[in-house]
Amino acid sequence: MSVREINFDGLIGPSHNYAGLSLGNLASARNAGAVSRPRAAALQGLEKMRGNIRLGLMQGLFLPQWRPDNAWLALLGTNVSHAEPHIRAAAMSASSMWAANAATVSPASDTSDGRTHLTVANLVTMPHRSHEWPQTLKQLQIAFGASDAFTVHGPIPAPFGDEGAANHMRLAESHGAPGVEVFVYGQSGGPFPARQHVEASKAVARLHRLAPARTLFVQQSEEAIAAGAFHNDVVAVANERVLFTHEQAFADKEAFYTALKAALPGVEIVEVPASAVSLADAIRSYLFNAQLVTLPDGVMALILPTEARETPAVWSWLERMVAGNGPIRRLVPVDVRQSMANGGGPACLRLRVVADPADIDPRFLLDEAKLDRIAAIVADYWPEEIAPADLADTRLIARIEQSWLTLVDHLQLSGDLIP
């Protein structure tokens, strides 16, 4: 089988809840304390995966993490019963569902050793995410560790914050061709922290053995971070030769565009002007947190949240765009409302890997029949609702643990993943 782009989606876990833990994520803060619906959330995510398969895309899966994270709590000298509410909520977080933060990926065609490199993100800026990387690394090592086609790296050391592919874009004439890799970092964003450190980005590029001439380091604009664009993928997304971006995404867009055109002369930049779509509307609708994909017939499509269709300025601009002669010709709205309410859209839920599927552990690859079986487990085991006060309920914790064990056992990963 030839090299293909595979979208690995994070399955939304049974502890999915709205604790409002993510500073700078406006949706997370807005819905803090609300009742979540883990079963509906996971089923929505699975339907997005099913839709991608039906579009002719190749689909993979990352599993939820074991929750509560008892090992992390032990390092803090406590346990789930005695932890303070905010620490308990962090230990119960299901945020690993946003697989765009799992790792940064450089395909073999970009690296000097001809191997695909993956570096697990350390996520040190946010306490509830900082303890994800050991379990994420274990999944990456299983999924990509059986073939010498891959090199899987551990995390960049603290204090250099690395949030993975959410702050990384790759542009190329085609997925299998040599590409230009763009690392987007932050400096400050008013009251909100910049999560991607430039030194982390540089370290990943060195570890991945990327050619300096085809590697760009670009600063995200402070106004975008202050407006709630806590990751670059909230204001820009790339696919093959196309960059789809908001006018205010970057600190010095002209210098970036000039460098990008020099490195990839065939690049097409589709810029949404602030006069047509404000930063506030772009972030509220997650217009740019869409999967920009190339379908089997060569048509480029945006798989975007239904919230984009419900935001008049955004949908009006999108309809004008696809009616024109630009490279993006199709809009595919998907319902991921439970994820959106916690601040993650379609692009947050997936990690893109360009590789030969034959080199990947098949337990992490999906077809519709496997999706049916996973959906049945979710319907039977995932909690229907979780309110904030429920996180201390031992019965809920037992159900969350049993849900995870049932799924992992079904996928024949028990021997590899049980903590």
Tab-separated table of C-alpha atoms in Angstrom:
chain	number	residue	atom	x	y	z
A	1	MET	CA	0.000	0.000	0.000
A	2	SER	CA	1.261	3.500	-0.808
A	3	VAL	CA	1.748	6.454	1.508
A	4	ARG	CA	-1.489	8.107	2.577
A	5	GLU	CA	-2.648	10.730	5.025
A	6	ILE	CA	-4.356	9.044	7.979
A	7	ASN	CA	-6.428	11.013	10.474
A	8	PHE	CA	-6.146	9.530	13.972
A	9	ASP	CA	-9.062	10.768	16.069
A	10	GLY	CA	-9.109	10.675	19.846
A	11	LEU	CA	-12.133	8.772	21.133
A	12	ILE	CA	-13.882	10.943	23.734
A	13	GLY	CA	-13.508	9.190	27.050
A	14	PRO	CA	-16.085	8.199	29.678
A	15	SER	CA	-14.873	10.900	32.102
A	16	HIS	CA	-15.677	13.769	29.673
A	17	ASN	CA	-16.756	16.678	31.875
A	18	TYR	CA	-16.914	20.468	31.963
A	19	ALA	CA	-14.588	21.587	34.736
A	20	GLY	CA	-13.378	24.751	32.962
A	21	LEU	CA	-9.713	23.894	33.453
A	22	SER	CA	-8.248	25.469	30.308
A	23	LEU	CA	-7.251	29.129	30.812
A	24	GLY	CA	-7.582	31.006	27.530
A	25	ASN	CA	-10.081	28.542	26.065
A	26	LEU	CA	-13.256	30.627	25.982
A	27	ALA	CA	-15.649	27.738	25.348
A	28	SER	CA	-14.173	25.758	28.220
A	29	ALA	CA	-14.582	28.725	30.570
A	30	ARG	CA	-18.075	29.525	29.323
A	31	ASN	CA	-19.365	26.008	29.997
A	32	ALA	CA	-17.547	25.381	33.286
A	33	GLY	CA	-19.890	23.657	35.717
A	34	ALA	CA	-22.342	22.482	33.070
A	35	VAL	CA	-23.557	18.900	32.847
A	36	SER	CA	-21.602	16.923	30.227
A	37	ARG	CA	-22.818	13.956	28.200
A	38	PRO	CA	-19.906	11.558	27.682
A	39	ARG	CA	-21.938	8.956	25.787
A	40	ALA	CA	-23.309	11.489	23.316
A	41	ALA	CA	-19.862	13.077	22.992
A	42	ALA	CA	-18.162	9.799	22.086
A	43	LEU	CA	-20.913	8.827	19.659
A	44	GLN	CA	-20.632	12.223	17.957
A	45	GLY	CA	-16.897	11.697	17.557
A	46	LEU	CA	-17.412	8.206	16.155
A	47	GLU	CA	-19.916	9.537	13.626
A	48	LYS	CA	-17.350	12.099	12.485
A	49	MET	CA	-14.887	9.248	11.949
A	50	ARG	CA	-17.539	7.281	10.056
A	51	GLY	CA	-18.241	10.288	7.868
A	52	ASN	CA	-14.544	10.610	7.032
A	53	ILE	CA	-14.386	6.956	5.973
A	54	ARG	CA	-17.419	7.453	3.747
A	55	LEU	CA	-15.684	10.440	2.170
A	56	GLY	CA	-12.885	8.055	1.185
A	57	LEU	CA	-10.413	9.172	3.863
A	58	MET	CA	-8.330	6.793	5.936
A	59	GLN	CA	-9.190	6.825	9.624
A	60	GLY	CA	-7.313	5.833	12.757
A	61	LEU	CA	-8.080	5.919	16.467
A	62	PHE	CA	-6.394	6.857	19.734
A	63	LEU	CA	-7.942	5.519	22.905
A	64	PRO	CA	-9.062	7.511	25.924
A	65	GLN	CA	-6.679	7.500	28.852
A	66	TRP	CA	-7.141	5.709	32.160
A	67	ARG	CA	-9.013	8.005	34.509
A	68	PRO	CA	-8.593	9.017	37.231
A	69	ASP	CA	-4.833	9.270	36.772
A	70	ASN	CA	-3.901	7.712	40.099
A	71	ALA	CA	-0.172	7.776	39.380
A	72	TRP	CA	-0.255	11.559	38.919
A	73	LEU	CA	-2.295	12.008	42.075
A	74	ALA	CA	0.229	9.881	43.985
A	75	LEU	CA	3.041	12.172	42.832
A	76	LEU	CA	1.035	15.013	44.397
A	77	GLY	CA	0.733	13.088	47.649
A	78	THR	CA	-2.983	12.463	47.380
A	79	ASN	CA	-5.641	10.239	45.822
A	80	VAL	CA	-8.987	10.694	44.122
A	81	SER	CA	-10.920	10.521	47.379
A	82	HIS	CA	-8.887	13.151	49.223
A	83	ALA	CA	-7.770	15.473	46.438
A	84	GLU	CA	-9.026	19.052	46.312
A	85	PRO	CA	-11.821	19.483	43.747
A	86	HIS	CA	-9.661	21.225	41.142
A	87	ILE	CA	-6.921	18.570	41.450
A	88	ARG	CA	-9.497	15.766	41.260
A	89	ALA	CA	-10.988	17.360	38.136
A	90	ALA	CA	-7.528	17.561	36.548
A	91	ALA	CA	-6.937	13.886	37.311
A	92	MET	CA	-10.292	13.023	35.712
A	93	SER	CA	-9.835	15.160	32.587
A	94	ALA	CA	-10.714	13.555	29.255
A	95	SER	CA	-8.777	16.167	27.269
A	96	SER	CA	-6.542	13.572	25.586
A	97	MET	CA	-9.503	13.254	23.187
A	98	TRP	CA	-7.975	16.223	21.336
A	99	ALA	CA	-5.417	14.222	19.412
A	100	ALA	CA	-4.039	17.308	17.652
A	101	ASN	CA	-2.180	17.848	20.922
A	102	ALA	CA	-0.854	14.297	21.103
A	103	ALA	CA	2.305	14.858	19.078
A	104	THR	CA	4.041	16.649	16.224
A	105	VAL	CA	4.521	14.531	13.097
A	106	SER	CA	7.074	14.893	10.295
A	107	PRO	CA	6.636	12.474	7.364
A	108	ALA	CA	9.561	10.522	5.962
A	109	SER	CA	9.693	12.710	2.862
A	110	ASP	CA	10.674	15.705	5.037
A	111	THR	CA	13.362	14.097	7.207
A	112	SER	CA	17.033	13.534	6.460
A	113	ASP	CA	16.949	9.901	7.641
A	114	GLY	CA	13.850	8.959	5.613
A	115	ARG	CA	11.841	7.975	8.681
A	116	THR	CA	8.583	9.436	9.952
A	117	HIS	CA	9.230	11.179	13.269
A	118	LEU	CA	6.698	11.742	16.047
A	119	THR	CA	7.414	13.743	19.218
A	120	VAL	CA	4.882	13.401	22.013
A	121	ALA	CA	3.705	16.802	23.304
A	122	ASN	CA	4.546	17.668	26.900
A	123	LEU	CA	1.516	19.986	27.420
A	124	VAL	CA	3.187	21.462	30.504
A	125	THR	CA	1.313	24.769	30.449
A	126	MET	CA	-1.956	23.321	31.737
A	127	PRO	CA	-1.936	21.066	34.840
A	128	HIS	CA	-4.842	18.923	33.646
A	129	ARG	CA	-2.997	18.119	30.422
A	130	SER	CA	0.559	17.949	31.745
A	131	HIS	CA	0.136	14.343	32.885
A	132	GLU	CA	-1.194	13.039	29.538
A	133	TRP	CA	2.098	12.434	27.788
A	134	PRO	CA	3.144	9.101	29.421
A	135	GLN	CA	-0.048	7.347	28.323
A	136	THR	CA	0.006	9.098	24.933
A	137	LEU	CA	3.626	8.044	24.408
A	138	LYS	CA	2.717	4.450	25.174
A	139	GLN	CA	0.009	4.472	22.491
A	140	LEU	CA	2.348	6.078	19.961
A	141	GLN	CA	5.012	3.479	20.679
A	142	ILE	CA	2.531	0.650	20.132
A	143	ALA	CA	0.869	2.123	17.041
A	144	PHE	CA	4.106	3.149	15.322
A	145	GLY	CA	6.757	1.090	17.093
A	146	ALA	CA	6.655	-2.165	15.166
A	147	SER	CA	8.244	-0.748	12.019
A	148	ASP	CA	11.570	0.957	11.459
A	149	ALA	CA	9.652	3.398	9.268
A	150	PHE	CA	8.998	5.462	12.420
A	151	THR	CA	10.947	7.125	15.199
A	152	VAL	CA	8.911	8.052	18.287
A	153	HIS	CA	10.466	10.650	20.592
A	154	GLY	CA	9.717	11.410	24.213
A	155	PRO	CA	8.621	14.900	25.297
A	156	ILE	CA	10.626	18.110	25.092
A	157	PRO	CA	11.735	18.874	28.670
A	158	ALA	CA	10.009	21.516	30.769
A	159	PRO	CA	9.765	24.452	30.975
A	160	PHE	CA	9.530	24.628	27.177
A	161	GLY	CA	5.836	24.160	26.459
A	162	ASP	CA	4.960	21.984	23.473
A	163	GLU	CA	1.340	21.450	22.424
A	164	GLY	CA	1.892	19.278	19.378
A	165	ALA	CA	0.330	19.455	15.939
A	166	ALA	CA	-2.171	22.122	16.994
A	167	ASN	CA	0.695	24.583	16.474
A	168	HIS	CA	2.275	22.910	13.454
A	169	MET	CA	1.320	22.987	9.775
A	170	ARG	CA	2.751	21.155	6.810
A	171	LEU	CA	2.431	22.260	3.184
A	172	ALA	CA	3.497	20.270	0.116
A	173	GLU	CA	2.473	19.720	-3.482
A	174	SER	CA	1.033	16.393	-2.333
A	175	HIS	CA	1.026	14.452	0.929
A	176	GLY	CA	3.856	12.187	-0.206
A	177	ALA	CA	6.048	14.960	-1.611
A	178	PRO	CA	8.721	16.790	0.393
A	179	GLY	CA	7.039	19.513	2.415
A	180	VAL	CA	7.551	22.789	4.217
A	181	GLU	CA	6.922	22.498	7.941
A	182	VAL	CA	5.617	25.545	9.789
A	183	PHE	CA	5.982	25.768	13.564
A	184	VAL	CA	3.797	28.461	15.129
A	185	TYR	CA	4.752	29.737	18.575
A	186	GLY	CA	3.394	32.341	20.955
A	187	GLN	CA	4.962	35.074	23.051
A	188	SER	CA	2.046	36.552	24.998
A	189	GLY	CA	-1.671	37.033	24.675
A	190	GLY	CA	-2.946	39.587	27.188
A	191	PRO	CA	-4.449	37.706	30.144
A	192	PHE	CA	-3.895	34.289	28.557
A	193	PRO	CA	-0.690	32.227	28.395
A	194	ALA	CA	1.080	31.468	25.132
A	195	ARG	CA	1.276	27.689	25.152
A	196	GLN	CA	3.793	26.901	22.404
A	197	HIS	CA	7.369	27.925	23.220
A	198	VAL	CA	9.676	28.720	20.317
A	199	GLU	CA	12.480	26.662	21.891
A	200	ALA	CA	10.202	23.617	21.988
A	201	SER	CA	9.408	24.079	18.311
A	202	LYS	CA	13.086	24.388	17.417
A	203	ALA	CA	13.900	21.263	19.433
A	204	VAL	CA	11.215	19.240	17.635
A	205	ALA	CA	12.532	20.377	14.265
A	206	ARG	CA	16.061	19.301	15.211
A	207	LEU	CA	14.922	15.932	16.564
A	208	HIS	CA	12.948	15.329	13.368
A	209	ARG	CA	16.010	16.085	11.236
A	210	LEU	CA	14.241	18.699	9.146
A	211	ALA	CA	16.051	20.779	6.539
A	212	PRO	CA	16.391	24.365	7.843
A	213	ALA	CA	15.570	25.792	4.415
A	214	ARG	CA	12.176	24.075	4.495
A	215	THR	CA	11.351	24.779	8.137
A	216	LEU	CA	9.668	28.009	9.241
A	217	PHE	CA	9.153	29.360	12.756
A	218	VAL	CA	6.299	31.841	12.835
A	219	GLN	CA	4.914	33.863	15.728
A	220	GLN	CA	1.186	33.766	16.406
A	221	SER	CA	-0.322	37.221	16.850
A	222	GLU	CA	-0.870	38.420	20.396
A	223	GLU	CA	-4.354	39.615	19.438
A	224	ALA	CA	-5.310	36.110	18.314
A	225	ILE	CA	-4.185	34.586	21.632
A	226	ALA	CA	-5.950	37.331	23.588
A	227	ALA	CA	-9.139	36.697	21.598
A	228	GLY	CA	-9.120	33.021	22.608
A	229	ALA	CA	-7.002	31.384	19.895
A	230	PHE	CA	-5.038	29.325	22.401
A	231	HIS	CA	-3.647	27.179	19.557
A	232	ASN	CA	-2.751	28.123	15.998
A	233	ASP	CA	-5.311	25.635	14.656
A	234	VAL	CA	-8.064	27.925	15.947
A	235	VAL	CA	-7.055	30.577	13.370
A	236	ALA	CA	-5.245	28.691	10.566
A	237	VAL	CA	-5.124	25.279	8.905
A	238	ALA	CA	-3.113	23.879	5.988
A	239	ASN	CA	-3.441	20.982	3.570
A	240	GLU	CA	-1.094	20.090	0.719
A	241	ARG	CA	-0.390	23.370	-1.087
A	242	VAL	CA	-3.212	25.399	0.586
A	243	LEU	CA	-3.001	27.628	3.659
A	244	PHE	CA	-6.429	28.685	4.972
A	245	THR	CA	-6.011	31.434	7.528
A	246	HIS	CA	-7.541	34.415	9.259
A	247	GLU	CA	-6.042	37.782	8.414
A	248	GLN	CA	-5.018	38.318	12.061
A	249	ALA	CA	-3.541	34.877	12.765
A	250	PHE	CA	0.151	35.818	12.638
A	251	ALA	CA	2.302	38.541	14.181
A	252	ASP	CA	4.005	39.365	10.858
A	253	LYS	CA	1.954	37.737	8.139
A	254	GLU	CA	3.724	39.434	5.236
A	255	ALA	CA	7.120	38.086	6.275
A	256	PHE	CA	5.569	34.646	6.779
A	257	TYR	CA	3.821	34.650	3.413
A	258	THR	CA	7.007	35.761	1.660
A	259	ALA	CA	9.060	32.995	3.265
A	260	LEU	CA	6.386	30.388	2.565
A	261	LYS	CA	6.146	31.342	-1.108
A	262	ALA	CA	9.926	31.145	-1.422
A	263	ALA	CA	9.977	27.655	0.101
A	264	LEU	CA	6.883	26.418	-1.764
A	265	PRO	CA	6.293	28.499	-4.899
A	266	GLY	CA	3.019	26.702	-5.670
A	267	VAL	CA	1.388	27.587	-2.354
A	268	GLU	CA	-2.143	29.027	-2.395
A	269	ILE	CA	-3.045	31.288	0.525
A	270	VAL	CA	-6.749	31.666	1.249
A	271	GLU	CA	-7.037	34.514	3.730
A	272	VAL	CA	-10.296	35.414	5.448
A	273	PRO	CA	-10.364	39.186	6.052
A	274	ALA	CA	-11.278	40.515	9.474
A	275	SER	CA	-13.747	42.850	7.776
A	276	ALA	CA	-15.760	39.810	6.679
A	277	VAL	CA	-15.226	37.493	9.679
A	278	SER	CA	-14.082	38.942	12.982
A	279	LEU	CA	-11.652	37.088	15.209
A	280	ALA	CA	-14.504	36.696	17.691
A	281	ASP	CA	-16.750	35.011	15.093
A	282	ALA	CA	-13.901	32.855	13.808
A	283	ILE	CA	-13.144	31.611	17.314
A	284	ARG	CA	-16.780	31.248	18.363
A	285	SER	CA	-17.582	29.154	15.274
A	286	TYR	CA	-14.210	27.369	15.063
A	287	LEU	CA	-14.155	28.126	11.357
A	288	PHE	CA	-10.443	27.307	11.142
A	289	ASN	CA	-10.527	24.371	13.540
A	290	ALA	CA	-11.721	22.341	10.585
A	291	GLN	CA	-10.196	19.366	8.835
A	292	LEU	CA	-8.952	20.655	5.500
A	293	VAL	CA	-8.633	17.470	3.445
A	294	THR	CA	-8.137	16.252	-0.097
A	295	LEU	CA	-10.826	13.786	-1.165
A	296	PRO	CA	-10.065	10.816	-3.468
A	297	ASP	CA	-11.346	12.758	-6.501
A	298	GLY	CA	-8.848	15.528	-5.801
A	299	VAL	CA	-11.426	17.996	-4.463
A	300	MET	CA	-10.387	19.836	-1.320
A	301	ALA	CA	-13.023	19.966	1.436
A	302	LEU	CA	-13.491	21.605	4.824
A	303	ILE	CA	-14.936	19.319	7.504
A	304	LEU	CA	-16.126	21.932	9.956
A	305	PRO	CA	-18.389	22.180	13.016
A	306	THR	CA	-22.086	22.885	12.583
A	307	GLU	CA	-21.477	26.035	14.638
A	308	ALA	CA	-19.851	27.528	11.534
A	309	ARG	CA	-23.119	27.127	9.630
A	310	GLU	CA	-24.966	28.794	12.516
A	311	THR	CA	-22.731	31.891	12.497
A	312	PRO	CA	-24.121	34.121	9.687
A	313	ALA	CA	-20.948	36.026	8.825
A	314	VAL	CA	-18.908	32.828	8.710
A	315	TRP	CA	-21.323	30.804	6.602
A	316	SER	CA	-21.924	33.689	4.201
A	317	TRP	CA	-18.180	33.999	3.589
A	318	LEU	CA	-17.780	30.235	3.163
A	319	GLU	CA	-20.586	30.038	0.608
A	320	ARG	CA	-18.976	32.805	-1.432
A	321	MET	CA	-15.633	31.020	-1.199
A	322	VAL	CA	-16.816	27.643	-2.514
A	323	ALA	CA	-18.828	29.356	-5.262
A	324	GLY	CA	-15.616	30.883	-6.598
A	325	ASN	CA	-12.605	29.377	-8.318
A	326	GLY	CA	-10.476	28.805	-5.224
A	327	PRO	CA	-8.915	25.511	-4.146
A	328	ILE	CA	-11.481	24.700	-1.396
A	329	ARG	CA	-14.643	23.510	-3.105
A	330	ARG	CA	-16.740	21.601	-0.586
A	331	LEU	CA	-18.129	22.189	2.933
A	332	VAL	CA	-18.957	19.241	5.211
A	333	PRO	CA	-20.535	20.314	8.540
A	334	VAL	CA	-20.319	17.774	11.380
A	335	ASP	CA	-21.934	17.694	14.821
A	336	VAL	CA	-19.295	17.607	17.565
A	337	ARG	CA	-21.173	19.866	19.986
A	338	GLN	CA	-20.037	18.081	23.139
A	339	SER	CA	-16.393	18.563	22.168
A	340	MET	CA	-17.043	22.134	21.031
A	341	ALA	CA	-18.563	22.990	24.403
A	342	ASN	CA	-15.210	22.167	25.987
A	343	GLY	CA	-13.264	24.072	23.348
A	344	GLY	CA	-12.304	21.515	20.693
A	345	GLY	CA	-13.550	21.270	17.109
A	346	PRO	CA	-13.031	18.717	14.313
A	347	ALA	CA	-9.339	19.546	13.875
A	348	CYS	CA	-8.643	19.318	17.621
A	349	LEU	CA	-9.940	15.752	17.590
A	350	ARG	CA	-7.436	14.449	15.045
A	351	LEU	CA	-3.717	13.922	14.468
A	352	ARG	CA	-2.582	13.685	10.844
A	353	VAL	CA	0.028	11.082	9.960
A	354	VAL	CA	1.352	10.630	6.415
A	355	ALA	CA	2.622	7.064	6.167
A	356	ASP	CA	2.085	3.635	4.669
A	357	PRO	CA	-0.832	2.085	6.625
A	358	ALA	CA	0.886	-1.295	6.364
A	359	ASP	CA	3.550	-0.004	8.789
A	360	ILE	CA	0.988	0.844	11.508
A	361	ASP	CA	-0.415	-1.498	14.161
A	362	PRO	CA	-3.818	-2.456	12.690
A	363	ARG	CA	-5.504	-2.220	16.090
A	364	PHE	CA	-5.341	1.558	15.696
A	365	LEU	CA	-6.909	1.623	12.208
A	366	LEU	CA	-10.650	1.746	11.607
A	367	ASP	CA	-13.313	0.573	9.230
A	368	GLU	CA	-17.081	0.874	9.605
A	369	ALA	CA	-17.482	-2.561	11.151
A	370	LYS	CA	-14.960	-1.734	13.877
A	371	LEU	CA	-16.693	1.601	14.438
A	372	ASP	CA	-19.991	-0.249	14.920
A	373	ARG	CA	-18.470	-2.434	17.617
A	374	ILE	CA	-16.861	0.498	19.426
A	375	ALA	CA	-20.102	2.468	19.269
A	376	ALA	CA	-21.948	-0.449	20.854
A	377	ILE	CA	-19.485	-0.457	23.774
A	378	VAL	CA	-19.890	3.306	24.185
A	379	ALA	CA	-23.680	3.004	24.167
A	380	ASP	CA	-23.579	0.275	26.815
A	381	TYR	CA	-20.861	1.555	29.137
A	382	TRP	CA	-20.189	5.315	28.834
A	383	PRO	CA	-22.001	7.436	31.459
A	384	GLU	CA	-24.934	9.376	30.087
A	385	GLU	CA	-24.262	12.518	32.146
A	386	ILE	CA	-21.629	13.921	34.501
A	387	ALA	CA	-22.205	16.953	36.712
A	388	PRO	CA	-19.223	18.581	38.466
A	389	ALA	CA	-20.181	17.160	41.852
A	390	ASP	CA	-20.237	13.642	40.392
A	391	LEU	CA	-16.444	13.522	39.998
A	392	ALA	CA	-16.090	12.499	43.641
A	393	ASP	CA	-18.684	9.705	43.363
A	394	THR	CA	-16.978	6.324	43.732
A	395	ARG	CA	-19.745	4.670	41.699
A	396	LEU	CA	-19.066	6.973	38.760
A	397	ILE	CA	-15.324	6.358	39.044
A	398	ALA	CA	-15.901	2.603	39.013
A	399	ARG	CA	-18.081	2.946	35.910
A	400	ILE	CA	-15.481	5.055	34.118
A	401	GLU	CA	-12.799	2.490	34.877
A	402	GLN	CA	-14.986	-0.407	33.710
A	403	SER	CA	-15.858	1.432	30.501
A	404	TRP	CA	-12.193	1.893	29.673
A	405	LEU	CA	-11.294	-1.704	30.516
A	406	THR	CA	-14.096	-3.039	28.311
A	407	LEU	CA	-12.966	-0.975	25.326
A	408	VAL	CA	-9.271	-1.798	25.700
A	409	ASP	CA	-10.031	-5.479	26.128
A	410	HIS	CA	-12.206	-5.459	23.001
A	411	LEU	CA	-9.384	-3.920	20.968
A	412	GLN	CA	-6.959	-6.535	22.312
A	413	LEU	CA	-4.769	-3.881	23.900
A	414	SER	CA	-5.229	-4.877	27.540
A	415	GLY	CA	-1.757	-6.345	27.890
A	416	ASP	CA	-0.163	-3.192	26.507
A	417	LEU	CA	-2.148	-0.342	28.034
A	418	ILE	CA	-3.491	-1.320	31.456
A	419	PRO	CA	-1.631	0.897	33.947
